[in-house]
PDB file of C-alpha atoms in Angstrom:
ATOM      1  CA  UNK A   1      20.102 -59.332   2.842  1.00 60.00           C
ATOM      2  CA  UNK A   2      17.870 -61.904   1.104  1.00 73.00           C
ATOM      3  CA  UNK A   3      16.445 -63.093   4.423  1.00 73.00           C
ATOM      4  CA  UNK A   4      15.418 -61.236   7.570  1.00 75.00           C
ATOM      5  CA  UNK A   5      15.570 -64.376   9.716  1.00 80.00           C
ATOM      6  CA  UNK A   6      18.235 -64.421  12.394  1.00 80.00           C
ATOM      7  CA  UNK A   7      19.854 -67.394  14.060  1.00 84.00           C
ATOM      8  CA  UNK A   8      22.243 -68.070  16.882  1.00 88.00           C
ATOM      9  CA  UNK A   9      23.932 -71.162  18.277  1.00 88.00           C
ATOM     10  CA  UNK A  10      22.799 -72.824  21.485  1.00 91.00           C
ATOM     11  CA  UNK A  11      26.313 -72.189  22.794  1.00 86.00           C
ATOM     12  CA  UNK A  12      25.669 -68.441  22.561  1.00 87.00           C
ATOM     13  CA  UNK A  13      22.441 -68.752  24.532  1.00 91.00           C
ATOM     14  CA  UNK A  14      24.140 -70.940  27.136  1.00 92.00           C
ATOM     15  CA  UNK A  15      27.064 -68.504  27.388  1.00 88.00           C
ATOM     16  CA  UNK A  16      24.698 -65.554  27.801  1.00 91.00           C
ATOM     17  CA  UNK A  17      22.831 -67.388  30.559  1.00 94.00           C
ATOM     18  CA  UNK A  18      26.129 -68.219  32.284  1.00 91.00           C
ATOM     19  CA  UNK A  19      27.441 -64.637  32.084  1.00 87.00           C
ATOM     20  CA  UNK A  20      24.111 -63.257  33.326  1.00 92.00           C
ATOM     21  CA  UNK A  21      24.068 -65.755  36.170  1.00 94.00           C
ATOM     22  CA  UNK A  22      27.635 -64.873  37.157  1.00 91.00           C
ATOM     23  CA  UNK A  23      26.875 -61.147  37.032  1.00 91.00           C
ATOM     24  CA  UNK A  24      23.826 -61.567  39.278  1.00 93.00           C
ATOM     25  CA  UNK A  25      25.516 -63.962  41.678  1.00 94.00           C
ATOM     26  CA  UNK A  26      28.643 -61.829  42.054  1.00 93.00           C
ATOM     27  CA  UNK A  27      26.809 -58.482  42.215  1.00 92.00           C
ATOM     28  CA  UNK A  28      27.946 -56.570  45.280  1.00 90.00           C
ATOM     29  CA  UNK A  29      30.135 -59.412  46.575  1.00 92.00           C
ATOM     30  CA  UNK A  30      32.821 -56.935  47.677  1.00 89.00           C
ATOM     31  CA  UNK A  31      35.471 -58.121  45.229  1.00 87.00           C
ATOM     32  CA  UNK A  32      38.480 -55.759  45.376  1.00 88.00           C
ATOM     33  CA  UNK A  33      36.228 -52.963  46.604  1.00 92.00           C
ATOM     34  CA  UNK A  34      37.940 -49.739  47.664  1.00 93.00           C
ATOM     35  CA  UNK A  35      36.375 -47.259  50.043  1.00 93.00           C
ATOM     36  CA  UNK A  36      35.368 -43.818  48.814  1.00 92.00           C
ATOM     37  CA  UNK A  37      38.325 -42.360  50.735  1.00 93.00           C
ATOM     38  CA  UNK A  38      40.692 -44.708  48.885  1.00 93.00           C
ATOM     39  CA  UNK A  39      39.170 -44.075  45.446  1.00 93.00           C
ATOM     40  CA  UNK A  40      39.164 -40.254  45.611  1.00 93.00           C
ATOM     41  CA  UNK A  41      42.981 -39.858  45.865  1.00 93.00           C
ATOM     42  CA  UNK A  42      43.423 -42.258  42.936  1.00 93.00           C
ATOM     43  CA  UNK A  43      41.173 -40.118  40.743  1.00 93.00           C
ATOM     44  CA  UNK A  44      42.898 -36.900  41.887  1.00 93.00           C
ATOM     45  CA  UNK A  45      46.350 -38.350  41.174  1.00 92.00           C
ATOM     46  CA  UNK A  46      45.210 -39.546  37.750  1.00 92.00           C
ATOM     47  CA  UNK A  47      43.889 -36.091  36.823  1.00 92.00           C
ATOM     48  CA  UNK A  48      47.191 -34.486  37.822  1.00 92.00           C
ATOM     49  CA  UNK A  49      49.132 -37.065  35.786  1.00 88.00           C
ATOM     50  CA  UNK A  50      47.076 -36.673  32.585  1.00 87.00           C
ATOM     51  CA  UNK A  51      46.577 -32.917  32.920  1.00 88.00           C
ATOM     52  CA  UNK A  52      42.802 -32.752  32.642  1.00 86.00           C
ATOM     53  CA  UNK A  53      39.750 -33.331  34.815  1.00 90.00           C
ATOM     54  CA  UNK A  54      37.393 -36.234  34.304  1.00 90.00           C
ATOM     55  CA  UNK A  55      33.862 -35.534  33.197  1.00 90.00           C
ATOM     56  CA  UNK A  56      31.011 -36.419  35.536  1.00 90.00           C
ATOM     57  CA  UNK A  57      30.309 -39.623  33.587  1.00 90.00           C
ATOM     58  CA  UNK A  58      33.958 -40.637  33.513  1.00 91.00           C
ATOM     59  CA  UNK A  59      34.363 -40.059  37.233  1.00 92.00           C
ATOM     60  CA  UNK A  60      31.212 -42.094  37.918  1.00 92.00           C
ATOM     61  CA  UNK A  61      32.575 -44.967  35.827  1.00 92.00           C
ATOM     62  CA  UNK A  62      35.895 -45.019  37.687  1.00 94.00           C
ATOM     63  CA  UNK A  63      34.221 -44.793  41.088  1.00 94.00           C
ATOM     64  CA  UNK A  64      31.876 -47.617  40.149  1.00 93.00           C
ATOM     65  CA  UNK A  65      34.767 -49.896  39.134  1.00 93.00           C
ATOM     66  CA  UNK A  66      36.813 -49.071  42.217  1.00 94.00           C
ATOM     67  CA  UNK A  67      34.129 -49.072  44.915  1.00 94.00           C
ATOM     68  CA  UNK A  68      31.280 -51.194  43.536  1.00 92.00           C
ATOM     69  CA  UNK A  69      32.866 -54.496  44.486  1.00 92.00           C
ATOM     70  CA  UNK A  70      31.010 -56.377  41.736  1.00 92.00           C
ATOM     71  CA  UNK A  71      32.613 -59.584  40.508  1.00 90.00           C
ATOM     72  CA  UNK A  72      31.522 -58.766  36.948  1.00 88.00           C
ATOM     73  CA  UNK A  73      31.356 -55.145  35.780  1.00 90.00           C
ATOM     74  CA  UNK A  74      31.496 -53.319  32.452  1.00 88.00           C
ATOM     75  CA  UNK A  75      32.312 -49.956  30.948  1.00 87.00           C
ATOM     76  CA  UNK A  76      30.269 -49.139  27.844  1.00 84.00           C
ATOM     77  CA  UNK A  77      31.042 -46.050  25.785  1.00 80.00           C
ATOM     78  CA  UNK A  78      31.378 -44.695  22.280  1.00 74.00           C
ATOM     79  CA  UNK A  79      34.674 -44.847  20.413  1.00 68.00           C
ATOM     80  CA  UNK A  80      37.091 -42.239  21.741  1.00 72.00           C
ATOM     81  CA  UNK A  81      35.481 -42.068  25.192  1.00 78.00           C
ATOM     82  CA  UNK A  82      38.858 -42.908  26.801  1.00 82.00           C
ATOM     83  CA  UNK A  83      37.678 -46.259  28.168  1.00 85.00           C
ATOM     84  CA  UNK A  84      41.205 -47.713  28.170  1.00 84.00           C
ATOM     85  CA  UNK A  85      42.678 -44.502  29.596  1.00 85.00           C
ATOM     86  CA  UNK A  86      40.185 -44.522  32.481  1.00 90.00           C
ATOM     87  CA  UNK A  87      41.586 -47.869  33.526  1.00 92.00           C
ATOM     88  CA  UNK A  88      44.775 -46.056  34.557  1.00 93.00           C
ATOM     89  CA  UNK A  89      42.828 -44.337  37.313  1.00 93.00           C
ATOM     90  CA  UNK A  90      41.648 -47.757  38.445  1.00 94.00           C
ATOM     91  CA  UNK A  91      45.212 -49.071  38.309  1.00 94.00           C
ATOM     92  CA  UNK A  92      46.395 -46.253  40.557  1.00 94.00           C
ATOM     93  CA  UNK A  93      43.745 -47.168  43.105  1.00 93.00           C
ATOM     94  CA  UNK A  94      44.504 -50.883  42.896  1.00 94.00           C
ATOM     95  CA  UNK A  95      48.238 -50.254  43.247  1.00 93.00           C
ATOM     96  CA  UNK A  96      47.643 -48.207  46.383  1.00 92.00           C
ATOM     97  CA  UNK A  97      45.739 -51.102  47.990  1.00 91.00           C
ATOM     98  CA  UNK A  98      48.043 -53.909  46.823  1.00 92.00           C
ATOM     99  CA  UNK A  99      45.461 -55.432  44.493  1.00 91.00           C
ATOM    100  CA  UNK A 100      46.649 -57.910  41.862  1.00 90.00           C
ATOM    101  CA  UNK A 101      45.313 -57.281  38.337  1.00 92.00           C
ATOM    102  CA  UNK A 102      45.956 -58.171  34.693  1.00 92.00           C
ATOM    103  CA  UNK A 103      44.334 -57.734  31.281  1.00 91.00           C
ATOM    104  CA  UNK A 104      43.247 -60.129  28.538  1.00 87.00           C
ATOM    105  CA  UNK A 105      42.647 -59.123  24.901  1.00 85.00           C
ATOM    106  CA  UNK A 106      41.826 -60.907  21.658  1.00 78.00           C
ATOM    107  CA  UNK A 107      44.866 -59.519  19.858  1.00 77.00           C
ATOM    108  CA  UNK A 108      48.441 -58.621  20.716  1.00 77.00           C
ATOM    109  CA  UNK A 109      47.754 -55.080  19.497  1.00 74.00           C
ATOM    110  CA  UNK A 110      44.792 -54.776  21.864  1.00 82.00           C
ATOM    111  CA  UNK A 111      46.884 -56.032  24.780  1.00 86.00           C
ATOM    112  CA  UNK A 112      49.653 -53.583  23.895  1.00 85.00           C
ATOM    113  CA  UNK A 113      47.206 -50.670  23.663  1.00 84.00           C
ATOM    114  CA  UNK A 114      45.635 -51.530  27.014  1.00 88.00           C
ATOM    115  CA  UNK A 115      49.058 -51.705  28.648  1.00 89.00           C
ATOM    116  CA  UNK A 116      50.189 -48.433  27.051  1.00 88.00           C
ATOM    117  CA  UNK A 117      47.005 -46.547  27.918  1.00 87.00           C
ATOM    118  CA  UNK A 118      46.577 -47.789  31.470  1.00 90.00           C
ATOM    119  CA  UNK A 119      49.802 -49.386  32.646  1.00 92.00           C
ATOM    120  CA  UNK A 120      47.888 -52.630  33.288  1.00 93.00           C
ATOM    121  CA  UNK A 121      49.974 -55.626  32.149  1.00 92.00           C
ATOM    122  CA  UNK A 122      47.979 -57.512  29.519  1.00 91.00           C
ATOM    123  CA  UNK A 123      48.412 -60.528  27.291  1.00 88.00           C
ATOM    124  CA  UNK A 124      46.451 -62.207  24.522  1.00 86.00           C
ATOM    125  CA  UNK A 125      43.880 -64.923  25.085  1.00 83.00           C
ATOM    126  CA  UNK A 126      46.288 -67.367  23.389  1.00 81.00           C
ATOM    127  CA  UNK A 127      48.961 -66.420  25.892  1.00 85.00           C
ATOM    128  CA  UNK A 128      46.538 -66.909  28.791  1.00 88.00           C
ATOM    129  CA  UNK A 129      45.641 -70.356  27.427  1.00 84.00           C
ATOM    130  CA  UNK A 130      49.342 -71.147  27.480  1.00 82.00           C
ATOM    131  CA  UNK A 131      49.552 -69.960  31.085  1.00 86.00           C
ATOM    132  CA  UNK A 132      46.550 -72.082  32.070  1.00 88.00           C
ATOM    133  CA  UNK A 133      48.080 -75.163  30.447  1.00 86.00           C
ATOM    134  CA  UNK A 134      51.368 -74.479  32.210  1.00 86.00           C
ATOM    135  CA  UNK A 135      49.623 -74.147  35.581  1.00 89.00           C
ATOM    136  CA  UNK A 136      47.836 -77.447  34.918  1.00 89.00           C
ATOM    137  CA  UNK A 137      51.170 -79.167  34.382  1.00 88.00           C
ATOM    138  CA  UNK A 138      50.568 -79.802  30.676  1.00 88.00           C
ATOM    139  CA  UNK A 139      53.742 -77.999  29.563  1.00 89.00           C
ATOM    140  CA  UNK A 140      57.418 -78.769  30.108  1.00 91.00           C
ATOM    141  CA  UNK A 141      60.654 -76.812  29.849  1.00 92.00           C
ATOM    142  CA  UNK A 142      60.155 -73.189  28.855  1.00 92.00           C
ATOM    143  CA  UNK A 143      62.347 -70.458  27.431  1.00 94.00           C
ATOM    144  CA  UNK A 144      61.757 -66.806  26.528  1.00 94.00           C
ATOM    145  CA  UNK A 145      63.091 -65.315  23.277  1.00 95.00           C
ATOM    146  CA  UNK A 146      63.518 -61.653  22.328  1.00 92.00           C
ATOM    147  CA  UNK A 147      61.664 -60.746  19.117  1.00 89.00           C
ATOM    148  CA  UNK A 148      61.888 -57.807  16.708  1.00 80.00           C
ATOM    149  CA  UNK A 149      60.298 -54.605  17.969  1.00 82.00           C
ATOM    150  CA  UNK A 150      61.047 -55.335  21.607  1.00 84.00           C
ATOM    151  CA  UNK A 151      58.437 -58.079  21.967  1.00 86.00           C
ATOM    152  CA  UNK A 152      59.083 -61.396  23.700  1.00 89.00           C
ATOM    153  CA  UNK A 153      57.904 -64.950  23.053  1.00 92.00           C
ATOM    154  CA  UNK A 154      57.795 -67.624  25.745  1.00 92.00           C
ATOM    155  CA  UNK A 155      57.730 -71.196  24.458  1.00 94.00           C
ATOM    156  CA  UNK A 156      57.249 -74.381  26.445  1.00 94.00           C
ATOM    157  CA  UNK A 157      57.482 -78.031  25.534  1.00 94.00           C
ATOM    158  CA  UNK A 158      53.932 -79.018  24.605  1.00 94.00           C
ATOM    159  CA  UNK A 159      52.931 -75.592  23.244  1.00 94.00           C
ATOM    160  CA  UNK A 160      50.952 -75.345  20.015  1.00 92.00           C
ATOM    161  CA  UNK A 161      52.890 -73.100  17.603  1.00 94.00           C
ATOM    162  CA  UNK A 162      52.694 -71.799  14.043  1.00 92.00           C
ATOM    163  CA  UNK A 163      55.572 -71.520  11.603  1.00 93.00           C
ATOM    164  CA  UNK A 164      55.757 -67.935  10.288  1.00 90.00           C
ATOM    165  CA  UNK A 165      58.478 -68.188   7.603  1.00 89.00           C
ATOM    166  CA  UNK A 166      59.344 -70.568   4.756  1.00 90.00           C
ATOM    167  CA  UNK A 167      62.456 -72.676   5.250  1.00 90.00           C
ATOM    168  CA  UNK A 168      63.122 -74.918   2.217  1.00 87.00           C
ATOM    169  CA  UNK A 169      65.515 -77.435   3.749  1.00 88.00           C
ATOM    170  CA  UNK A 170      64.883 -80.295   1.335  1.00 84.00           C
ATOM    171  CA  UNK A 171      66.748 -78.486  -1.438  1.00 79.00           C
ATOM    172  CA  UNK A 172      69.994 -78.813   0.510  1.00 83.00           C
ATOM    173  CA  UNK A 173      69.044 -82.188   2.029  1.00 82.00           C
ATOM    174  CA  UNK A 174      68.980 -80.691   5.517  1.00 84.00           C
ATOM    175  CA  UNK A 175      65.639 -82.151   6.485  1.00 84.00           C
ATOM    176  CA  UNK A 176      61.933 -81.526   5.817  1.00 87.00           C
ATOM    177  CA  UNK A 177      60.705 -78.158   4.605  1.00 88.00           C
ATOM    178  CA  UNK A 178      59.208 -75.827   7.203  1.00 88.00           C
ATOM    179  CA  UNK A 179      56.500 -73.798   5.496  1.00 87.00           C
ATOM    180  CA  UNK A 180      54.732 -70.635   6.603  1.00 87.00           C
ATOM    181  CA  UNK A 181      51.414 -71.625   8.176  1.00 84.00           C
ATOM    182  CA  UNK A 182      52.399 -75.040   9.487  1.00 88.00           C
ATOM    183  CA  UNK A 183      50.851 -75.753  12.881  1.00 88.00           C
ATOM    184  CA  UNK A 184      53.040 -77.863  15.138  1.00 93.00           C
ATOM    185  CA  UNK A 185      53.818 -78.779  18.743  1.00 94.00           C
ATOM    186  CA  UNK A 186      57.016 -77.914  20.566  1.00 95.00           C
ATOM    187  CA  UNK A 187      58.454 -81.361  21.289  1.00 95.00           C
ATOM    188  CA  UNK A 188      61.772 -80.318  22.857  1.00 95.00           C
ATOM    189  CA  UNK A 189      63.720 -77.238  23.983  1.00 96.00           C
ATOM    190  CA  UNK A 190      67.459 -77.603  24.601  1.00 95.00           C
ATOM    191  CA  UNK A 191      69.643 -75.703  27.043  1.00 93.00           C
ATOM    192  CA  UNK A 192      71.250 -73.716  24.194  1.00 94.00           C
ATOM    193  CA  UNK A 193      67.810 -72.480  23.041  1.00 94.00           C
ATOM    194  CA  UNK A 194      67.210 -74.748  20.052  1.00 95.00           C
ATOM    195  CA  UNK A 195      63.575 -75.769  19.572  1.00 96.00           C
ATOM    196  CA  UNK A 196      62.263 -78.963  17.986  1.00 95.00           C
ATOM    197  CA  UNK A 197      58.767 -78.800  16.510  1.00 96.00           C
ATOM    198  CA  UNK A 198      56.710 -81.777  15.389  1.00 95.00           C
ATOM    199  CA  UNK A 199      53.743 -81.748  13.042  1.00 92.00           C
ATOM    200  CA  UNK A 200      51.394 -84.259  11.455  1.00 86.00           C
ATOM    201  CA  UNK A 201      51.535 -85.028   7.751  1.00 83.00           C
ATOM    202  CA  UNK A 202      49.878 -87.472   5.405  1.00 75.00           C
ATOM    203  CA  UNK A 203      50.866 -88.821   2.028  1.00 72.00           C
ATOM    204  CA  UNK A 204      48.168 -89.804  -0.406  1.00 68.00           C
ATOM    205  CA  UNK A 205      46.882 -93.285   0.412  1.00 70.00           C
ATOM    206  CA  UNK A 206      48.909 -93.559   3.634  1.00 75.00           C
ATOM    207  CA  UNK A 207      48.196 -93.195   7.326  1.00 78.00           C
ATOM    208  CA  UNK A 208      49.168 -90.112   9.312  1.00 79.00           C
ATOM    209  CA  UNK A 209      52.823 -89.727  10.192  1.00 86.00           C
ATOM    210  CA  UNK A 210      54.785 -87.183  12.213  1.00 91.00           C
ATOM    211  CA  UNK A 211      57.724 -85.069  11.089  1.00 92.00           C
ATOM    212  CA  UNK A 212      60.126 -83.088  13.271  1.00 93.00           C
ATOM    213  CA  UNK A 213      62.568 -80.245  12.607  1.00 94.00           C
ATOM    214  CA  UNK A 214      64.898 -78.090  14.702  1.00 95.00           C
ATOM    215  CA  UNK A 215      64.967 -74.301  14.734  1.00 95.00           C
ATOM    216  CA  UNK A 216      67.917 -72.278  15.936  1.00 95.00           C
ATOM    217  CA  UNK A 217      67.523 -69.484  18.519  1.00 95.00           C
ATOM    218  CA  UNK A 218      68.339 -66.890  15.845  1.00 94.00           C
ATOM    219  CA  UNK A 219      65.438 -68.143  13.706  1.00 94.00           C
ATOM    220  CA  UNK A 220      62.986 -67.860  16.585  1.00 94.00           C
ATOM    221  CA  UNK A 221      64.317 -64.409  17.472  1.00 92.00           C
ATOM    222  CA  UNK A 222      63.681 -63.459  13.848  1.00 92.00           C
ATOM    223  CA  UNK A 223      59.994 -64.343  14.160  1.00 91.00           C
ATOM    224  CA  UNK A 224      59.969 -67.871  12.687  1.00 93.00           C
ATOM    225  CA  UNK A 225      57.501 -69.115  15.337  1.00 94.00           C
ATOM    226  CA  UNK A 226      54.451 -67.819  17.170  1.00 92.00           C
ATOM    227  CA  UNK A 227      51.944 -69.378  19.531  1.00 91.00           C
ATOM    228  CA  UNK A 228      49.398 -71.405  17.567  1.00 89.00           C
ATOM    229  CA  UNK A 229      46.416 -71.639  19.902  1.00 86.00           C
ATOM    230  CA  UNK A 230      44.411 -69.315  17.640  1.00 83.00           C
ATOM    231  CA  UNK A 231      44.624 -68.209  14.005  1.00 83.00           C
ATOM    232  CA  UNK A 232      42.739 -66.300  11.333  1.00 84.00           C
ATOM    233  CA  UNK A 233      40.206 -67.985   9.058  1.00 85.00           C
ATOM    234  CA  UNK A 234      42.525 -67.498   6.100  1.00 82.00           C
ATOM    235  CA  UNK A 235      45.363 -69.247   7.919  1.00 80.00           C
ATOM    236  CA  UNK A 236      43.104 -72.173   8.859  1.00 81.00           C
ATOM    237  CA  UNK A 237      42.082 -73.031   5.292  1.00 75.00           C
ATOM    238  CA  UNK A 238      43.106 -76.556   4.406  1.00 73.00           C
ATOM    239  CA  UNK A 239      43.292 -77.592   8.063  1.00 78.00           C
ATOM    240  CA  UNK A 240      41.211 -80.446   9.458  1.00 79.00           C
ATOM    241  CA  UNK A 241      40.687 -80.789  13.198  1.00 82.00           C
ATOM    242  CA  UNK A 242      38.223 -82.453  15.558  1.00 87.00           C
ATOM    243  CA  UNK A 243      36.649 -79.240  16.901  1.00 89.00           C
ATOM    244  CA  UNK A 244      36.600 -75.729  15.425  1.00 88.00           C
ATOM    245  CA  UNK A 245      35.904 -72.628  17.532  1.00 90.00           C
ATOM    246  CA  UNK A 246      35.243 -69.551  15.387  1.00 90.00           C
ATOM    247  CA  UNK A 247      34.810 -65.911  16.407  1.00 88.00           C
ATOM    248  CA  UNK A 248      32.627 -64.709  13.550  1.00 86.00           C
ATOM    249  CA  UNK A 249      32.250 -60.945  14.002  1.00 83.00           C
ATOM    250  CA  UNK A 250      33.356 -59.209  10.805  1.00 81.00           C
ATOM    251  CA  UNK A 251      33.384 -62.364   8.679  1.00 84.00           C
ATOM    252  CA  UNK A 252      31.204 -62.395   5.573  1.00 83.00           C
ATOM    253  CA  UNK A 253      29.595 -65.543   4.159  1.00 81.00           C
ATOM    254  CA  UNK A 254      32.627 -66.365   2.010  1.00 83.00           C
ATOM    255  CA  UNK A 255      34.923 -66.318   5.057  1.00 84.00           C
ATOM    256  CA  UNK A 256      32.460 -67.862   7.509  1.00 86.00           C
ATOM    257  CA  UNK A 257      31.939 -71.027   5.465  1.00 86.00           C
ATOM    258  CA  UNK A 258      35.575 -72.234   5.482  1.00 86.00           C
ATOM    259  CA  UNK A 259      35.850 -71.191   9.120  1.00 88.00           C
ATOM    260  CA  UNK A 260      32.856 -73.362  10.020  1.00 88.00           C
ATOM    261  CA  UNK A 261      34.025 -76.430   8.106  1.00 87.00           C
ATOM    262  CA  UNK A 262      37.382 -77.089   9.746  1.00 88.00           C
ATOM    263  CA  UNK A 263      36.085 -79.472  12.430  1.00 88.00           C
ATOM    264  CA  UNK A 264      35.237 -83.121  11.760  1.00 87.00           C
ATOM    265  CA  UNK A 265      33.177 -83.525  14.939  1.00 90.00           C
ATOM    266  CA  UNK A 266      32.038 -80.057  16.025  1.00 91.00           C
ATOM    267  CA  UNK A 267      32.057 -76.498  14.685  1.00 91.00           C
ATOM    268  CA  UNK A 268      31.152 -73.637  17.042  1.00 91.00           C
ATOM    269  CA  UNK A 269      30.431 -70.036  16.032  1.00 90.00           C
ATOM    270  CA  UNK A 270      30.536 -67.107  18.463  1.00 85.00           C
ATOM    271  CA  UNK A 271      28.904 -63.766  17.568  1.00 82.00           C
ATOM    272  CA  UNK A 272      28.909 -60.753  19.933  1.00 79.00           C
ATOM    273  CA  UNK A 273      25.236 -59.794  20.000  1.00 75.00           C
ATOM    274  CA  UNK A 274      26.003 -56.464  21.672  1.00 71.00           C
ATOM    275  CA  UNK A 275      27.912 -55.499  18.516  1.00 72.00           C
ATOM    276  CA  UNK A 276      25.564 -56.774  15.809  1.00 70.00           C
ATOM    277  CA  UNK A 277      22.260 -55.887  17.483  1.00 75.00           C
ATOM    278  CA  UNK A 278      21.008 -52.441  18.409  1.00 79.00           C
ATOM    279  CA  UNK A 279      19.045 -51.741  21.576  1.00 79.00           C
ATOM    280  CA  UNK A 280      15.926 -51.331  19.430  1.00 83.00           C
ATOM    281  CA  UNK A 281      16.431 -54.747  17.823  1.00 82.00           C
ATOM    282  CA  UNK A 282      16.950 -56.446  21.176  1.00 78.00           C
ATOM    283  CA  UNK A 283      13.809 -54.799  22.592  1.00 81.00           C
ATOM    284  CA  UNK A 284      11.832 -55.971  19.554  1.00 83.00           C
ATOM    285  CA  UNK A 285      13.124 -59.526  20.018  1.00 78.00           C
ATOM    286  CA  UNK A 286      12.017 -59.497  23.648  1.00 77.00           C
ATOM    287  CA  UNK A 287       8.542 -58.232  22.707  1.00 79.00           C
ATOM    288  CA  UNK A 288       8.150 -60.869  20.005  1.00 75.00           C
ATOM    289  CA  UNK A 289       9.467 -63.589  22.282  1.00 66.00           C
ATOM    290  CA  UNK A 290       6.920 -62.656  24.941  1.00 62.00           C
ATOM    291  CA  UNK A 291       4.135 -62.585  22.366  1.00 60.00           C
ATOM    292  CA  UNK A 292       5.018 -65.810  20.572  1.00 51.00           C
ATOM    293  CA  UNK A 293       6.528 -67.886  23.362  1.00 52.00           C
ATOM    294  CA  UNK A 294       9.780 -69.801  23.202  1.00 46.00           C
ATOM    295  CA  UNK A 295      11.965 -69.738  20.075  1.00 45.00           C
ATOM    296  CA  UNK A 296      11.602 -72.486  17.511  1.00 38.00           C
ATOM    297  CA  UNK A 297      13.361 -75.818  17.981  1.00 35.00           C
ATOM    298  CA  UNK A 298      17.041 -76.145  17.085  1.00 35.00           C
ATOM    299  CA  UNK A 299      17.857 -76.663  13.430  1.00 33.00           C
ATOM    300  CA  UNK A 300      20.937 -77.987  11.688  1.00 34.00           C
ATOM    301  CA  UNK A 301      22.608 -76.665   8.595  1.00 34.00           C
ATOM    302  CA  UNK A 302      25.580 -77.715   6.501  1.00 36.00           C
ATOM    303  CA  UNK A 303      24.878 -75.573   3.464  1.00 33.00           C
ATOM    304  CA  UNK A 304      25.706 -72.160   4.896  1.00 36.00           C
ATOM    305  CA  UNK A 305      22.076 -71.099   4.387  1.00 35.00           C
ATOM    306  CA  UNK A 306      20.109 -71.053   7.678  1.00 36.00           C
ATOM    307  CA  UNK A 307      16.850 -72.963   7.590  1.00 33.00           C
ATOM    308  CA  UNK A 308      17.814 -75.817   5.286  1.00 32.00           C
ATOM    309  CA  UNK A 309      17.844 -79.020   7.317  1.00 31.00           C
ATOM    310  CA  UNK A 310      20.801 -81.198   6.451  1.00 31.00           C
ATOM    311  CA  UNK A 311      23.519 -83.325   7.980  1.00 33.00           C
ATOM    312  CA  UNK A 312      27.164 -83.542   7.067  1.00 33.00           C
ATOM    313  CA  UNK A 313      30.129 -85.459   8.492  1.00 33.00           C
ATOM    314  CA  UNK A 314      32.272 -82.321   8.311  1.00 35.00           C
ATOM    315  CA  UNK A 315      29.904 -79.571   9.440  1.00 36.00           C
ATOM    316  CA  UNK A 316      26.982 -79.938  11.835  1.00 38.00           C
ATOM    317  CA  UNK A 317      26.299 -76.635  13.557  1.00 40.00           C
ATOM    318  CA  UNK A 318      23.318 -76.231  15.895  1.00 40.00           C
ATOM    319  CA  UNK A 319      21.308 -73.073  15.264  1.00 39.00           C
ATOM    320  CA  UNK A 320      18.344 -71.520  17.017  1.00 40.00           C
ATOM    321  CA  UNK A 321      16.015 -69.085  15.310  1.00 36.00           C
ATOM    322  CA  UNK A 322      15.534 -65.720  16.972  1.00 36.00           C
ATOM    323  CA  UNK A 323      12.524 -64.611  14.945  1.00 33.00           C
TER     324      UNK A 323
END
């Protein structure tokens, strides 16, 4: 807390403008809007199923989601306000009208909790990225494996994956070692379920080269692989890539610095302002912005300390001062 100055990236401002524009444009567009007569039975059936009546605020939230017809809508509430559970009432209404729906969460736990609380099928953002790549024709043969705990993993040729267990093969001359944390690409999937992964390596003083190894179905079923489209900051240490995209909420300075220095060309930081700023702070920012005019010009930092102008081949993050 040595400085009261606050900064944000231009990407955040652009994203906020895009989300606001989408919300305004799609307001009242009639997207999946139920009539009041269709929504009421869904709420009644939900109350019978859960064994309690919704409060006035909860009922208003459900009715808004079901009948508002807004392309972008939100539910904001304190912890424990049953936000996920209320989505079950929406699901009942959507099921009754044949509406297609799905959920997206940052973590597998979040997706599981949404599905358990509401019955809405959900998957992680990484899994949705995989689906998008598959729909775009960027992925090849796919296969689904059963994992411990009843979970399932679908892999496709072309998927980015992470190795989750050490396999020291060089000791028995059975090939290169597969180490926990390796990030690789699925290069082939055979009919019997074997998976070949390929990763980049570099010896000191030599150019990049690529190494491949096969994993048996039993290894994958044991949790030896996971999708590698996203990872924690700790897992990314030592990695070098062209572009780094970092979700920074909850990361202190010691974690944020390595997270923001993975990319050679670009490093992007996302911070959820609704989480880190109170309503009072946002109102004060608006008042100061109106009094002082536009924010200051963009600055660059490579030192981890906002305000120091510098350039670096490994970290060049655009920042904009808020006050």
